[in-house]
XYZ file of C-alpha atoms in Angstrom:
180
model
C 10.544 0.153 29.816
C 7.486 1.565 28.171
C 7.942 1.491 24.308
C 5.643 4.629 24.029
C 8.226 6.870 25.619
C 11.591 4.971 24.996
C 11.485 3.767 21.373
C 12.038 6.238 18.664
C 9.624 6.163 15.805
C 6.782 4.593 17.877
C 3.723 6.688 19.129
C 0.978 5.518 21.257
C -2.750 6.496 21.528
C -4.270 7.875 24.837
C -4.605 4.391 26.492
C -0.972 3.563 25.850
C -1.344 1.344 22.705
C 1.162 1.567 19.982
C -0.732 3.266 17.144
C 2.146 4.625 14.851
C 5.364 2.986 13.640
C 7.404 5.610 11.728
C 10.867 4.628 10.942
C 12.155 5.714 7.577
C 15.685 5.919 6.028
C 17.102 4.009 9.060
C 18.911 1.150 7.206
C 16.543 -1.397 8.782
C 17.381 -4.736 7.373
C 15.599 -7.845 7.672
C 12.082 -9.248 6.861
C 8.698 -8.661 8.213
C 8.055 -12.395 8.611
C 8.265 -12.500 12.381
C 6.389 -9.250 13.011
C 3.050 -10.330 14.508
C 0.703 -7.692 13.339
C -1.984 -9.325 15.321
C -0.298 -8.088 18.505
C -0.638 -4.485 17.350
C -4.322 -3.958 16.738
C -4.468 -0.296 17.457
C -2.025 0.618 14.577
C -3.244 3.509 12.371
C 0.036 4.130 10.615
C 3.101 1.947 9.406
C 5.853 4.007 7.697
C 8.851 1.927 7.092
C 9.855 3.326 3.752
C 13.408 3.757 2.445
C 14.944 0.970 4.404
C 16.431 -2.380 3.516
C 13.563 -4.775 4.235
C 13.153 -7.846 2.136
C 10.884 -10.803 1.808
C 7.233 -10.690 1.647
C 4.374 -8.812 3.668
C 2.893 -11.269 5.930
C -0.708 -12.148 5.500
C -1.592 -11.238 9.092
C -1.307 -7.620 8.072
C -4.927 -7.917 7.224
C -5.669 -7.956 10.994
C -4.809 -4.265 11.284
C -8.382 -3.150 10.894
C -7.661 0.538 11.970
C -4.784 1.044 9.695
C -5.228 4.215 7.582
C -1.700 4.719 6.419
C 0.420 1.866 5.022
C 3.967 2.665 3.418
C 6.806 0.292 2.457
C 8.120 2.143 -0.487
C 11.816 1.824 -1.428
C 12.636 -1.408 0.178
C 13.448 -4.773 -1.484
C 10.088 -6.469 -0.651
C 9.143 -9.121 -3.146
C 6.422 -11.861 -3.709
C 2.757 -11.100 -4.388
C 0.890 -8.137 -2.748
C -1.059 -10.176 -0.103
C -4.836 -10.400 -0.835
C -5.221 -9.748 2.918
C -4.447 -6.015 2.429
C -7.899 -5.775 0.887
C -9.256 -6.306 4.513
C -7.913 -2.989 5.587
C -11.078 -1.119 4.737
C -9.971 2.060 6.736
C -6.932 2.459 4.474
C -6.616 5.794 2.796
C -2.955 5.647 1.763
C -1.075 2.633 0.268
C 2.503 3.124 -0.812
C 4.320 0.105 -2.078
C 6.415 1.463 -4.905
C 10.184 0.836 -5.551
C 10.065 -2.806 -4.469
C 10.101 -6.114 -6.401
C 6.485 -7.185 -5.857
C 5.374 -9.485 -8.611
C 2.183 -11.123 -9.801
C -0.902 -9.375 -10.512
C -2.775 -6.686 -8.682
C -5.435 -8.217 -6.551
C -8.912 -7.612 -7.860
C -10.016 -7.384 -4.020
C -8.182 -3.982 -4.114
C -11.555 -2.681 -5.018
C -12.622 -3.257 -1.296
C -10.421 -0.378 -0.346
C -13.150 2.176 -1.028
C -11.597 4.991 1.248
C -8.233 4.880 -0.561
C -7.046 8.414 -1.666
C -3.707 7.579 -2.861
C -2.463 4.152 -4.275
C 1.045 3.831 -5.499
C 2.157 0.408 -6.852
C 4.661 1.961 -9.249
C 8.240 0.482 -10.059
C 7.615 -3.100 -9.226
C 7.431 -6.105 -11.271
C 3.603 -6.449 -11.379
C 2.067 -8.152 -14.349
C -1.234 -8.944 -15.857
C -4.206 -6.685 -16.590
C -5.148 -3.757 -14.303
C -8.296 -4.923 -12.464
C -11.585 -3.206 -13.226
C -12.140 -3.125 -9.453
C -9.820 -0.023 -9.213
C -12.824 1.903 -10.672
C -14.581 1.245 -7.310
C -12.057 3.611 -5.540
C -14.214 6.638 -5.760
C -12.009 8.714 -3.418
C -8.724 8.078 -5.206
C -6.869 11.282 -6.105
C -3.538 9.716 -6.819
C -2.935 6.391 -8.600
C 0.391 5.242 -9.840
C 0.945 2.014 -11.577
C 4.017 3.144 -13.486
C 7.158 1.011 -14.462
C 5.631 -2.554 -14.001
C 4.930 -4.916 -16.801
C 1.155 -4.617 -16.850
C -0.663 -5.368 -20.128
C -4.077 -5.222 -21.740
C -6.509 -2.209 -22.021
C -6.853 0.664 -19.612
C -10.040 -0.432 -17.525
C -13.329 1.337 -18.682
C -14.027 1.627 -14.923
C -11.290 4.458 -14.702
C -14.092 6.592 -15.940
C -15.696 6.064 -12.399
C -12.925 7.626 -10.599
C -14.128 10.924 -9.158
C -11.251 13.214 -10.051
C -7.692 11.607 -9.969
C -5.359 14.544 -10.055
C -2.427 12.214 -10.649
C -2.564 9.165 -12.862
C 0.677 7.459 -13.827
C 0.513 4.445 -16.097
C 3.653 4.919 -18.152
C 6.295 2.220 -18.459
C 3.854 -0.587 -19.100
C 2.300 -2.395 -22.179
C -1.200 -0.887 -21.876
C -3.571 -0.107 -24.744
C -6.517 2.148 -25.376
C -7.629 5.505 -24.321
C -8.024 6.661 -20.664
C -11.807 6.476 -20.353
C -13.626 9.689 -19.671
C -16.638 10.019 -17.251
């Protein structure tokens, strides 16, 4: 059977390759460990929010070079945010809030220069906010709220074009929000 026509939550491009996975609020349990992202190179959207996924995001997610939208918010994912996410240079929307990710925000997040929205709120992220976030010139929404981030608010935030939403509350940050 063709998954493009028989599986709810999957959409395919014109040549019949899976390009969208959109399965939210469906009670999906389990891990992403055995999902071989390499076999889905045409994906532009992964939307698996509000499920019961646990474990880590596999590093092979970095192979999804066409990915524009990645949302795993409101699951039970943990571990570090994989550094390989910073290989997804077409990514415009990254939503990882309301999980249990820990460790620091990878400095290589600055490679995602097309990001419009970045939400890492309500996790267990620690350490300083990387200056590299200031490279994300297209950012309109940034949420790092409700983590255990420390240190000063990076001066590079003054480089952000015009963030319409900036959520930093619920951390241990110091200093002013830099102006342009």
